[in-house]
Each structure stands twice: as C-alpha cells, then as structure tokens.
PDB file of C-alpha atoms in Angstrom:
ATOM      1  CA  UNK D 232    -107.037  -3.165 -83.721  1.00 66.00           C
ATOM      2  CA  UNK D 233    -106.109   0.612 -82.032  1.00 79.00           C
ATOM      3  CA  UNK D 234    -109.535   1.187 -82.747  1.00 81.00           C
ATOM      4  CA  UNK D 235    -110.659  -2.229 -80.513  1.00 79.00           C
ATOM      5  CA  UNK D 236    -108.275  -1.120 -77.752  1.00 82.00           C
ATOM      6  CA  UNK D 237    -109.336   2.416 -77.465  1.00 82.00           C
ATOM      7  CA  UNK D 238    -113.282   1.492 -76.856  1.00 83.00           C
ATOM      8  CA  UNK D 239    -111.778  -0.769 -74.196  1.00 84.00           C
ATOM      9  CA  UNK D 240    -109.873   1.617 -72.615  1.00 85.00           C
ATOM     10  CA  UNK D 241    -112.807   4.330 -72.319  1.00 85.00           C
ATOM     11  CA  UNK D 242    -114.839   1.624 -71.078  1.00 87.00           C
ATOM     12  CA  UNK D 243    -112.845   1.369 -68.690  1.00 89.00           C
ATOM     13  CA  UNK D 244    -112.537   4.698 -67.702  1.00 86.00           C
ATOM     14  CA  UNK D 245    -115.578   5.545 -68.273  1.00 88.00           C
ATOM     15  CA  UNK D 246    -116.348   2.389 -64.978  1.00 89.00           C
ATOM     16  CA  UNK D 247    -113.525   4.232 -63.048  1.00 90.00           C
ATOM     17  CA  UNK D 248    -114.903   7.181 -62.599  1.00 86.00           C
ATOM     18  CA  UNK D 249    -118.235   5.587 -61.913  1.00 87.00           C
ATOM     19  CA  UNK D 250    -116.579   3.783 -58.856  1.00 89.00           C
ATOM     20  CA  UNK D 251    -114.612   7.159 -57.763  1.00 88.00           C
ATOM     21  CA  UNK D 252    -118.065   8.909 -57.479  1.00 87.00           C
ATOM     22  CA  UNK D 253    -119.940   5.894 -55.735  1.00 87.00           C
ATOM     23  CA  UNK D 254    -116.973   5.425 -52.915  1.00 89.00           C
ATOM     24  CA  UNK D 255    -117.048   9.433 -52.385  1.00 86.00           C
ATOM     25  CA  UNK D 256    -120.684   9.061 -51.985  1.00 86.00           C
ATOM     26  CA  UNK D 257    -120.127   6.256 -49.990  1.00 88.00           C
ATOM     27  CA  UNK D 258    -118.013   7.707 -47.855  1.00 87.00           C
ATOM     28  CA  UNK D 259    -119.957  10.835 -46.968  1.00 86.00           C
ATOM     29  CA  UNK D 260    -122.672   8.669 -46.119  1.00 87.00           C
ATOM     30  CA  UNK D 261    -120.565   6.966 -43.445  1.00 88.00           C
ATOM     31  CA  UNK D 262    -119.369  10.141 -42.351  1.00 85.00           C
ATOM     32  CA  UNK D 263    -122.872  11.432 -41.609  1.00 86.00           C
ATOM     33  CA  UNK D 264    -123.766   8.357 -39.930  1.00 86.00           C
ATOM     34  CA  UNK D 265    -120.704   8.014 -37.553  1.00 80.00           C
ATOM     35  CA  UNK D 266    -121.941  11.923 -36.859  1.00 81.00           C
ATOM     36  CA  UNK D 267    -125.383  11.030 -35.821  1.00 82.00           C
ATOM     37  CA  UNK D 268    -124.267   8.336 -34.084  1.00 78.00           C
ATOM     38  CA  UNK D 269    -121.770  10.221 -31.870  1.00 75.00           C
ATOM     39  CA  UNK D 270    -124.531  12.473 -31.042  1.00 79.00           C
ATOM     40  CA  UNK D 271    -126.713   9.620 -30.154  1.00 80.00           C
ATOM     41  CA  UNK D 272    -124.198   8.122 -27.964  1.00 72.00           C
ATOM     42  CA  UNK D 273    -123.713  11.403 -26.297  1.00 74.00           C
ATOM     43  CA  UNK D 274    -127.431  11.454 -25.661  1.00 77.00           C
ATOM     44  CA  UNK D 275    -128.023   8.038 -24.211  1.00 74.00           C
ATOM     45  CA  UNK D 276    -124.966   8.622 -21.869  1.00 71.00           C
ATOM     46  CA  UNK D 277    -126.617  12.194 -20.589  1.00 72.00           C
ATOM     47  CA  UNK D 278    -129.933  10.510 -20.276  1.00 77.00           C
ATOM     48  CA  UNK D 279    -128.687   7.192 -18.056  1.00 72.00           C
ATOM     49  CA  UNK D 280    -127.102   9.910 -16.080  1.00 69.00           C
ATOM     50  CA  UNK D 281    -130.011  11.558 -15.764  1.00 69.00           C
ATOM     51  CA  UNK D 282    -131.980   8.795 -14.863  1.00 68.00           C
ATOM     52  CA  UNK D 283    -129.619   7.004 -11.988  1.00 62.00           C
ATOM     53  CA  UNK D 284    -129.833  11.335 -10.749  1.00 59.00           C
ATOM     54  CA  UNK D 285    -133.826  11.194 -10.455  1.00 61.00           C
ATOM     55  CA  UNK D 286    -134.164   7.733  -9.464  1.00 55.00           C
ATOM     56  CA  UNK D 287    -131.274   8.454  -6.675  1.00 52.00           C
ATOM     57  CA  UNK D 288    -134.113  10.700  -5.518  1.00 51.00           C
ATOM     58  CA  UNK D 289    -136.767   9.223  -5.753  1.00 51.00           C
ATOM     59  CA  UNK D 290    -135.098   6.655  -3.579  1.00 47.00           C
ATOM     60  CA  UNK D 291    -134.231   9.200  -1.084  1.00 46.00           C
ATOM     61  CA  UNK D 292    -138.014  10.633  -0.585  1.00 50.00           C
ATOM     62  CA  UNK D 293    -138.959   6.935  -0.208  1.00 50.00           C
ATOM     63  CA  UNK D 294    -139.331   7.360   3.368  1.00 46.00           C
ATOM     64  CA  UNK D 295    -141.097  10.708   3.273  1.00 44.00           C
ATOM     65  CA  UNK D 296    -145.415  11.075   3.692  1.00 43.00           C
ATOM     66  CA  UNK D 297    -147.125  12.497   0.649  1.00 42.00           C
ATOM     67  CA  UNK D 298    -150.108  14.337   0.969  1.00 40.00           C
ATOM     68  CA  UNK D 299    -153.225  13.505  -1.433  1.00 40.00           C
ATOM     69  CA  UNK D 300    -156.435  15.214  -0.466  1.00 41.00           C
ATOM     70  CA  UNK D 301    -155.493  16.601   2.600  1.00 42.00           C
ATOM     71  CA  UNK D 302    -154.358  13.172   3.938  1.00 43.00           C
ATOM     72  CA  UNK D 303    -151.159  11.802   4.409  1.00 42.00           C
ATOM     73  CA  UNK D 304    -150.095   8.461   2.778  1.00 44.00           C
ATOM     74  CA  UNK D 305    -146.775   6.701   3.031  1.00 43.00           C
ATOM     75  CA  UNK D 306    -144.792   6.187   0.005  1.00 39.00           C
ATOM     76  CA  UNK D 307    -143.674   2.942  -1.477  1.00 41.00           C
ATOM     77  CA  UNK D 308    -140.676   1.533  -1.959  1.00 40.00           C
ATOM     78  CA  UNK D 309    -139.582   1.938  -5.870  1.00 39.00           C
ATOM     79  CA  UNK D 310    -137.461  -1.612  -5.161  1.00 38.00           C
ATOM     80  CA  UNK D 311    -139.382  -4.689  -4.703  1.00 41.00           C
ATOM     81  CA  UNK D 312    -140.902  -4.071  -1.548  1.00 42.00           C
ATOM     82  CA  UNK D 313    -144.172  -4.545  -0.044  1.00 41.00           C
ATOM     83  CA  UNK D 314    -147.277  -2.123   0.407  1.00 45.00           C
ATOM     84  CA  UNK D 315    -149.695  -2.337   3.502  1.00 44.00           C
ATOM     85  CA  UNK D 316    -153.217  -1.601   3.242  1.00 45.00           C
ATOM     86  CA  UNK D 317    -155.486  -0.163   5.509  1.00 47.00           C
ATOM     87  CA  UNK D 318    -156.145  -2.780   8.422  1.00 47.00           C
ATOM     88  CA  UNK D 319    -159.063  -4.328   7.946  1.00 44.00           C
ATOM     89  CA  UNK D 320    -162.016  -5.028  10.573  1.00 45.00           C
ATOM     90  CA  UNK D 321    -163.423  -8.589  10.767  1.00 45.00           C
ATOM     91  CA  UNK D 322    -166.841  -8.625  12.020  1.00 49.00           C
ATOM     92  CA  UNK D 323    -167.686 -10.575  15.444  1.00 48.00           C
ATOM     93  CA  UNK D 324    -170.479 -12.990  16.075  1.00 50.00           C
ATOM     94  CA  UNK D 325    -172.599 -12.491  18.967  1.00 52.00           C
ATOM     95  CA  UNK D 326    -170.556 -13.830  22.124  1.00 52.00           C
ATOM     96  CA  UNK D 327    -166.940 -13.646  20.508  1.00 51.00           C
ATOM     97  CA  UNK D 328    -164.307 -11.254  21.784  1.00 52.00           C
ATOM     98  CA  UNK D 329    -163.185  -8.010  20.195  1.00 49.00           C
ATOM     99  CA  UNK D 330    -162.138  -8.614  16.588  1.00 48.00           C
ATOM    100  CA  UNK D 331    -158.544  -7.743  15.759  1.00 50.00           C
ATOM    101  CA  UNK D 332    -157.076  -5.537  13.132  1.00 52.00           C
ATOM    102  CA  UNK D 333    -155.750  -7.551  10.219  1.00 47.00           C
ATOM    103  CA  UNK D 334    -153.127  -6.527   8.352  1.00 48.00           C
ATOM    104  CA  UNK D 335    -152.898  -7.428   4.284  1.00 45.00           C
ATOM    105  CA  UNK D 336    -149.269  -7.398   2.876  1.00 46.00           C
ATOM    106  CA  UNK D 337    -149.028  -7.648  -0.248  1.00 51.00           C
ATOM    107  CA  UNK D 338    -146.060  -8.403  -2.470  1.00 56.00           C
ATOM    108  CA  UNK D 339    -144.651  -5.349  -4.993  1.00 64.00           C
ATOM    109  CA  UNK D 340    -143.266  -6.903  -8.231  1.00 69.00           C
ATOM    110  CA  UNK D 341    -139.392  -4.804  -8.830  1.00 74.00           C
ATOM    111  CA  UNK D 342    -139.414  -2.469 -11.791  1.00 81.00           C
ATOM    112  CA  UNK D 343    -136.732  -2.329 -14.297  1.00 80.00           C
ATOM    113  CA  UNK D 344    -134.461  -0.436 -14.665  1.00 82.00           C
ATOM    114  CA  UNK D 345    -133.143  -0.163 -10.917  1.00 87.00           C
ATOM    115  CA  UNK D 346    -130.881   2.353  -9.982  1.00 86.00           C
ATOM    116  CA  UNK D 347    -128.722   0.625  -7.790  1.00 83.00           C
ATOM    117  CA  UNK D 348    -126.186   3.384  -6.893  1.00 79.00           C
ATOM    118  CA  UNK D 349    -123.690   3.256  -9.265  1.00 83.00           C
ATOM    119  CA  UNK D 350    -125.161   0.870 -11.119  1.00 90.00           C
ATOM    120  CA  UNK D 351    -128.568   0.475 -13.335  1.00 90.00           C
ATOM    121  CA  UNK D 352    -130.061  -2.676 -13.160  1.00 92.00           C
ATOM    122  CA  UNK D 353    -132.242  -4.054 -16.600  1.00 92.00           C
ATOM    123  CA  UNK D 354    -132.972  -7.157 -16.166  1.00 90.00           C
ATOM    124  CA  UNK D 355    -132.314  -9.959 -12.857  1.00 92.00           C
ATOM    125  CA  UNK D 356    -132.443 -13.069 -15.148  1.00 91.00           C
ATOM    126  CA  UNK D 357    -133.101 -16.201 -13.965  1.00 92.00           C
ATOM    127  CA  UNK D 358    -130.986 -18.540 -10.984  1.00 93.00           C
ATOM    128  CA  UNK D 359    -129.797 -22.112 -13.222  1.00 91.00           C
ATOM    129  CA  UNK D 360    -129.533 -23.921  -9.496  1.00 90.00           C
ATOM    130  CA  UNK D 361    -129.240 -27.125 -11.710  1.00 91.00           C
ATOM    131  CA  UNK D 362    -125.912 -26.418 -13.180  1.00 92.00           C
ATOM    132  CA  UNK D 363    -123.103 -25.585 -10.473  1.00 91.00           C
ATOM    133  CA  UNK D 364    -121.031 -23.471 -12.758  1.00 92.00           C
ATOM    134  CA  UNK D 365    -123.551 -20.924 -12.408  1.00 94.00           C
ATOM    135  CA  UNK D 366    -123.451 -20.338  -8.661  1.00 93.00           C
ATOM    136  CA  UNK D 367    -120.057 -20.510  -5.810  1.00 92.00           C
ATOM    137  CA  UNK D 368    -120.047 -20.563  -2.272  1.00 92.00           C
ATOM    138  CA  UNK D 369    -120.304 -16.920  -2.131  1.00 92.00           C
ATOM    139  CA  UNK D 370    -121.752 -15.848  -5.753  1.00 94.00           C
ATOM    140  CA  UNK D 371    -125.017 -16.613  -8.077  1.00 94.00           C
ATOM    141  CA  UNK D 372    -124.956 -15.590 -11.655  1.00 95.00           C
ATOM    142  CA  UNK D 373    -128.331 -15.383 -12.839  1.00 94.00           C
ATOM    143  CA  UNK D 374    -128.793 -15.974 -16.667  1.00 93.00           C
ATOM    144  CA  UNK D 375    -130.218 -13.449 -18.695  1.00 93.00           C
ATOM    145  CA  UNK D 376    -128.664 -10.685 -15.866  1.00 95.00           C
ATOM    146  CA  UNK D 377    -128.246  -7.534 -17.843  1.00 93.00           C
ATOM    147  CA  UNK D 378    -127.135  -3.884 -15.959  1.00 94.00           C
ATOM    148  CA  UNK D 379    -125.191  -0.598 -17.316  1.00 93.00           C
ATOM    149  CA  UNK D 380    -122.811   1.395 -15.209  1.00 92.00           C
ATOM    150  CA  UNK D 381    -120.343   4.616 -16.272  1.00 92.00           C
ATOM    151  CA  UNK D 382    -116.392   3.926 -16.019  1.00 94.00           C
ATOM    152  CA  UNK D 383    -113.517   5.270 -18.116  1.00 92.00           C
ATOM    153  CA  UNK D 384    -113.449   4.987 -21.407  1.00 91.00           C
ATOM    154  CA  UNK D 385    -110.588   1.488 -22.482  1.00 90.00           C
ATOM    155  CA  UNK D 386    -108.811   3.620 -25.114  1.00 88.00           C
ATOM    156  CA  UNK D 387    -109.892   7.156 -23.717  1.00 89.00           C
ATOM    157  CA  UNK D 388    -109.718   6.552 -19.995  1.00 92.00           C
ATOM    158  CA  UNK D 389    -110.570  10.386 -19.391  1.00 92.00           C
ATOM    159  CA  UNK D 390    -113.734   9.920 -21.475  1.00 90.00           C
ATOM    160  CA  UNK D 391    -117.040   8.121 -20.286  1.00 90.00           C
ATOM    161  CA  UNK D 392    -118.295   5.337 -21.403  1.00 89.00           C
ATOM    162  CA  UNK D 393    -121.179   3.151 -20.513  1.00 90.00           C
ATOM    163  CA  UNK D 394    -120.700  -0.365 -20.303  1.00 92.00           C
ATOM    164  CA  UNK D 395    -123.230  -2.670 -20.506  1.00 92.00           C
ATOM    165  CA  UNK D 396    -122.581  -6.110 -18.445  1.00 94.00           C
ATOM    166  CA  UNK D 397    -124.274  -8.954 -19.852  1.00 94.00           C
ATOM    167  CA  UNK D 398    -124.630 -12.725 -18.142  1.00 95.00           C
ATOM    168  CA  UNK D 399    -125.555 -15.620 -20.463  1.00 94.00           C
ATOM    169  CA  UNK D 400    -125.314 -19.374 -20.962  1.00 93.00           C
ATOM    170  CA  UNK D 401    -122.891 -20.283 -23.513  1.00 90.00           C
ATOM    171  CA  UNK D 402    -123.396 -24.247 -23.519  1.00 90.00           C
ATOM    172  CA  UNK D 403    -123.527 -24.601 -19.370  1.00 91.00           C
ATOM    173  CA  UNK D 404    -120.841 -22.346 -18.590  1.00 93.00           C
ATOM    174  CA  UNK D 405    -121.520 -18.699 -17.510  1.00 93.00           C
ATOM    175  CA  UNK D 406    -120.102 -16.420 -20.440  1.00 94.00           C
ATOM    176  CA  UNK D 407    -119.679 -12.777 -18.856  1.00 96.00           C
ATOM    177  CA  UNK D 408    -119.481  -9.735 -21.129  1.00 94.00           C
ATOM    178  CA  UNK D 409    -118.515  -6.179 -20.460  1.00 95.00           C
ATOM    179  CA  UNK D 410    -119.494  -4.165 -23.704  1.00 91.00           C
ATOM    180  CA  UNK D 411    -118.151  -0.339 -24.119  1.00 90.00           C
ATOM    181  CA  UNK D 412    -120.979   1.626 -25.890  1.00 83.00           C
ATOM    182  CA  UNK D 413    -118.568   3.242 -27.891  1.00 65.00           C
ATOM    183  CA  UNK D 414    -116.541   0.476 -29.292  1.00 70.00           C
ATOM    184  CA  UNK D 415    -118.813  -2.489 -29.903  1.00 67.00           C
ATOM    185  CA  UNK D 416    -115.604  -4.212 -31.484  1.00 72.00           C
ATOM    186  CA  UNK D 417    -114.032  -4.042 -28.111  1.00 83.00           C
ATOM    187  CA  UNK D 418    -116.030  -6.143 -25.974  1.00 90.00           C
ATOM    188  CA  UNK D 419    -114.955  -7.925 -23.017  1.00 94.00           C
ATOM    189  CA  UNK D 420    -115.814 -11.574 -22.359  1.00 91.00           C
ATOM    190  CA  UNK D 421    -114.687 -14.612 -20.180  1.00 93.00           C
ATOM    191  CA  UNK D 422    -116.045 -17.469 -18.253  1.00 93.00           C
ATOM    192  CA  UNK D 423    -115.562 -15.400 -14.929  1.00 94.00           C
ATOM    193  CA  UNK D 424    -116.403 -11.292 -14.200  1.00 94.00           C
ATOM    194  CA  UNK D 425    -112.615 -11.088 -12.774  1.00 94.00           C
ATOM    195  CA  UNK D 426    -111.548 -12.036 -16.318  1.00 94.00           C
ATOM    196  CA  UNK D 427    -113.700  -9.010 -17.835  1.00 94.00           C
ATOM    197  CA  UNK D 428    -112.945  -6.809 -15.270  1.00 95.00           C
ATOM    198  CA  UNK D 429    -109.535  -7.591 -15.385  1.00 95.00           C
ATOM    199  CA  UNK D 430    -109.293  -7.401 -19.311  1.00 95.00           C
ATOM    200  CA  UNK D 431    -110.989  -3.745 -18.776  1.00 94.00           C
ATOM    201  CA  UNK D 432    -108.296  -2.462 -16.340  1.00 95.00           C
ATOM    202  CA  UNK D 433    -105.560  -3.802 -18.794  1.00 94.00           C
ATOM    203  CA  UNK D 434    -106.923  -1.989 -21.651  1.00 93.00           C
ATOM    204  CA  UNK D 435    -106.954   1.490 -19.670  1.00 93.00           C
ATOM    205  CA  UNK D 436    -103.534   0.884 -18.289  1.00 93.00           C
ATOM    206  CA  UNK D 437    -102.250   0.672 -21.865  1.00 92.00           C
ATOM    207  CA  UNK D 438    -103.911   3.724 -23.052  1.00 90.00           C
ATOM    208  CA  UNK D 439    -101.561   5.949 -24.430  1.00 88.00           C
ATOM    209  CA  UNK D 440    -102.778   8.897 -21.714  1.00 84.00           C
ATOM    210  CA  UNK D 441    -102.062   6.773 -18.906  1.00 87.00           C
ATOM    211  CA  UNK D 442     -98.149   7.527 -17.713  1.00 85.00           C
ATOM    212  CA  UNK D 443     -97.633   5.549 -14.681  1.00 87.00           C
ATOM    213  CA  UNK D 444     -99.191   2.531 -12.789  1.00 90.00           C
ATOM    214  CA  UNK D 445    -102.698   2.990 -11.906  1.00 90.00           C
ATOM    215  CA  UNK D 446    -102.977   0.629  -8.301  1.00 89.00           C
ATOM    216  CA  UNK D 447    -105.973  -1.182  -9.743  1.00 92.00           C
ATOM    217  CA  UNK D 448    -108.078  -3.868  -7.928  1.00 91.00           C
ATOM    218  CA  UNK D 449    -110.169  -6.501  -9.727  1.00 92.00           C
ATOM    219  CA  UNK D 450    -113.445  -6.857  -8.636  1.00 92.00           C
ATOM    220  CA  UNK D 451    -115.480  -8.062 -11.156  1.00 93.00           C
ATOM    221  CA  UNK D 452    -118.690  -9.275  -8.984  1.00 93.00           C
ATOM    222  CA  UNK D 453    -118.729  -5.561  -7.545  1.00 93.00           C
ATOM    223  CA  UNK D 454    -118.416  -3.941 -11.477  1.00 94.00           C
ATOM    224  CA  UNK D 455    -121.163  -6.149 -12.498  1.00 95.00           C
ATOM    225  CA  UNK D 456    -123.644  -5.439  -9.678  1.00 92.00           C
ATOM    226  CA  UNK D 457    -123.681  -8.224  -7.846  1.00 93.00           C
ATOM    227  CA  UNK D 458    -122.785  -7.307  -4.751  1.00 91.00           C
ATOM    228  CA  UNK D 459    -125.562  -4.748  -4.324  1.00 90.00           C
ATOM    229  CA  UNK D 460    -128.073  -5.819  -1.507  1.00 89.00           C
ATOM    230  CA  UNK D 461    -130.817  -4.918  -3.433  1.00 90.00           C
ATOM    231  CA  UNK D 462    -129.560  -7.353  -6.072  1.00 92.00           C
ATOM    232  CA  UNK D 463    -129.118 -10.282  -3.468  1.00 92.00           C
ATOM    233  CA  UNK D 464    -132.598  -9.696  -2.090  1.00 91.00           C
ATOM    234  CA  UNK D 465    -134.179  -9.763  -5.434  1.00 92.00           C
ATOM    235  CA  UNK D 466    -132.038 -13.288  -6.437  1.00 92.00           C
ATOM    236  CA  UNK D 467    -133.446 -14.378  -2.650  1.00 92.00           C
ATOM    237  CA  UNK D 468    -136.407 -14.237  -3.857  1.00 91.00           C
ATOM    238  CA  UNK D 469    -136.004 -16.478  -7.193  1.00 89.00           C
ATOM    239  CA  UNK D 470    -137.402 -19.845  -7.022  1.00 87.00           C
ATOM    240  CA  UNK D 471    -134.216 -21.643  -7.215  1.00 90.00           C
ATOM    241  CA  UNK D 472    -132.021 -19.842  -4.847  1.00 92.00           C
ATOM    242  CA  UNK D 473    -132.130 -22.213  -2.154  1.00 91.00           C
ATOM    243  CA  UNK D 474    -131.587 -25.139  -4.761  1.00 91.00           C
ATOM    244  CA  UNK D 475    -128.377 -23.934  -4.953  1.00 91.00           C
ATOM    245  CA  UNK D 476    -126.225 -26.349  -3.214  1.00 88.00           C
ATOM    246  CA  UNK D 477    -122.788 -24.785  -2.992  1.00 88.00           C
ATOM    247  CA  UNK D 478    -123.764 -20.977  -2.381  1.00 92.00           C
ATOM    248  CA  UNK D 479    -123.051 -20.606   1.371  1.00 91.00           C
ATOM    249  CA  UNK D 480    -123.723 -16.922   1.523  1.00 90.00           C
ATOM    250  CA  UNK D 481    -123.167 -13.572  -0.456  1.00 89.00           C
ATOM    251  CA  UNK D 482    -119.649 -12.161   0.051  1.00 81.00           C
ATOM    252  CA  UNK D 483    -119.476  -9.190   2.138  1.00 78.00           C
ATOM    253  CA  UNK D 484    -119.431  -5.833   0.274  1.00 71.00           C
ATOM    254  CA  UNK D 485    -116.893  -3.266   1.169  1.00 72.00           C
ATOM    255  CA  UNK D 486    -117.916   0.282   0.965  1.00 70.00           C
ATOM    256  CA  UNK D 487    -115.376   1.750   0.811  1.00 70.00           C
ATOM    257  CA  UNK D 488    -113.979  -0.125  -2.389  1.00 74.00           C
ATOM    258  CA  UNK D 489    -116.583   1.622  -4.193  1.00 77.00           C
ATOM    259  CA  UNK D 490    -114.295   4.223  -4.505  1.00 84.00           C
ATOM    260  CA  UNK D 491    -111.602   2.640  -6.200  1.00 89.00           C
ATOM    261  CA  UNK D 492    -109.966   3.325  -9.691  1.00 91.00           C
ATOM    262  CA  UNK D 493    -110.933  -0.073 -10.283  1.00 92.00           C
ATOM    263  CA  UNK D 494    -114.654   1.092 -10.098  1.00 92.00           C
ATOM    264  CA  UNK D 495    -115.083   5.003  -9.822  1.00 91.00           C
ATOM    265  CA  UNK D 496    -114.645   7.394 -13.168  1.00 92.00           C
ATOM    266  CA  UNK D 497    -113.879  10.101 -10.506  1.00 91.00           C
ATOM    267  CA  UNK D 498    -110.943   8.308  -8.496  1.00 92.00           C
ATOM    268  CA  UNK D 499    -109.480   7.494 -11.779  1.00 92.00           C
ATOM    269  CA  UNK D 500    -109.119  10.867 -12.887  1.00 91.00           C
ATOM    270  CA  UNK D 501    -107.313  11.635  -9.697  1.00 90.00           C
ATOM    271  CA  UNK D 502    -104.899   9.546 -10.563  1.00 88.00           C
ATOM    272  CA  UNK D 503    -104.652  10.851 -14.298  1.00 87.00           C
ATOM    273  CA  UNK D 504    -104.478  14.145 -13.735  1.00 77.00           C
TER     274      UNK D 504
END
C-alpha cells in the first residue's frame, strides 16, 4: 500500500515540476513579447509624428511653383482638390469668331491618410442620410470614419499616446470609440463623442500624477476631427449630404480651443508641471 502511494506521489511531482518549468517558460515568453511590443508602440508613435511633420509641409509648399525641365508648374493640392490643365484651343470654322480658351477641371480623388493639423485622417466613411441618429443640426457622423490624433496618456497623462477614433453602426445608432494604443483594454465608447471625450478627461483627472483640477472642456466633435474644414468639405462632397434633413450647417470651429487641455498634449503639461 506505501509502495502504491509513493508512485503516486512522484507522479505527481514528477507533473509539478513539469508545470513549474512550462509557466517559467511561459512567462519569459510574455516578457519578450510585451518588450517588442513596447518598442513597436514607440515606433508607430515616432513615425505618425513624423508623418503629420512632413505632410504639415508638404501642405505648406502647396502653393509654391516647381520647376521640371526648366519650366515652372504649379503644385497640387495633396487634399481633394482639383488640377487645371493646359487651356485648350478649339478650332474655328471658316466665318466664326475667335475661338476661346477652354479650361478642363478635373476632379482630384483625397488620399488617405490626411494630415489634418492635429489630427490624421484614415478613412471619411460613408454619410447614412437615411437614419437621423447619424446626423444633427450642426453635425454628420459618417460610418466607417476612422482618424488618429496624440493626447495624454489616461493613466500616464505625461506620456503620449495615440488614440485612434473610430465611428460605426452598432444596430442604427452611432457607436463612437476612442481607443488608447497602449491600453487596448481601456477603450472609450458611447453613443455620442462628448461621452468618449468626456470618459477620456475623467480618466486623466484621476491619474494618480494629476494633483489638482485640470479646467477641462469637452469637445468631443473637435477630438474626433470633425470640425476640421477639410473634413466638412470632403463629407460635402458625399452623395448623401444634402439628404440629410436635420443638418442645418457645421458648427463653427474655434481656434483658439485648439489649445486647450481638453485637446493639446502641450497645454496639459502646463498645467502638470
């Protein structure tokens, strides 16, 4: 019978220290991988930078000539513009006045990803002019709208983080979602982009490294992008924009509440430090 127990018991030992070496394994394993992907993460963040930089100037040398072969040509616009050709000469008939010049203008499709300032644009999405809940008097929420912007990190406010704001259709009613790239557990969502925006702001003012009250604004529209004119022109352009029958008219964008801790990594560290 001692002899029946004994087998038993180095059987079981014997499976203990099996599991002991597969969880240290285990755990290494994760511990590489949460390595690489903090490196990752720090690369993606330096490379969006790097891209709203370069696209800032390409934007700026929009309006400058370039010179090809000796002859200057005018740049186009890198935002869904439109490019004129050469004019063009139509040939007279005998006994007709002096043919005009005709000018051919042609459309410029947009190309993703936008750099609209502060924030980089992915994808427009698509106007739903059928279903009010996706449009108010002074807002349209395209479906399918996807854009990334920097802000303070929710549990690491004097971190960055990019957040990616997502706009889809969760059975008719506009589901908005702020997502930090560094905590995909902690994402933001609501039927509205105050309630994101507003969850967001919570978060940082409970951070433990935040030690007095930060005079936040919500302003979930301007977080998510929407209040960019270069957004509105593109959704002016969508089919169903005009089918919209209770959009009156964007809402008027203040500059200068770009610069809020509500919406700028920089003013927010003013008020941290």
């Amino acid at each position: 019978m001692n002899l029946k127990y004994k087998r038993r018991y180095e059987s079981l030992k014997r499976s203990v220290k099996s599991y002991l070496l597969e969880n240290a394994s285990l755990t290494d394993e994760i511990c590489r991988l949460q390595a690489e992907l903090s490196v990752t993460r720090s690369q993606r963040l330096y490379l969006i930078e790097r891209l709203m930089f370069h696209e800032g100037l390409e934007k700026s040398n929009n309006g400058r000539p370039s010179v090809s072969n000796g002859k200057v040509e005018s740049s186009e616009s890198s935002f869904g513009g439109v490019k004129k050709s050469k004019p063009v000469v139509l040939h007279k008939k005998p006994g007709e006045d002096k043919p005009k010049n005709v000018t051919i203008i042609r459309k410029k499709k947009p190309m993703f990803p936008m750099n609209l300032n502060n924030v980089l644009l992915h994808s427009l999405g698509e106007i739903v002019s059928v279903n009010s809940n996706f449009h108010t008097e002074s807002w349209i929420y395209p479906v399918g709208y996807v854009a990334t912007r920097i802000y303070a990190h929710p549990k690491d406010p004097r971190k960055k983080c990019v957040f990616t704001c997502k706009i889809l259709n969760n059975a008719g009613i506009p589901q908005f979602q702020i997502i930090p790239d560094n905590d995909l557990d902690g994402v933001f969502f609501g039927e509205s982009a105050n309630t994101c925006h507003l969850d967001l702001l919570n978060s940082i003012q409970r951070s433990p490294s935040v030690k007095l009250k930060i005079p936040f604004d919500v302003q979930g529209e301007v977080f998510f992008g929407l209040s960019n004119q270069k957004t509105q022109s593109l959704l002016m352009m969508d089919p169903g924009f005009h089918q919209c029958t209770n959009f009156k008219g964007f809402a008027v964008q203040n500059i200068q509440s770009l610069n809020s801790a509500s919406l700028s990594f920089e003013t927010l560290q003013g008020f941290l430090s």
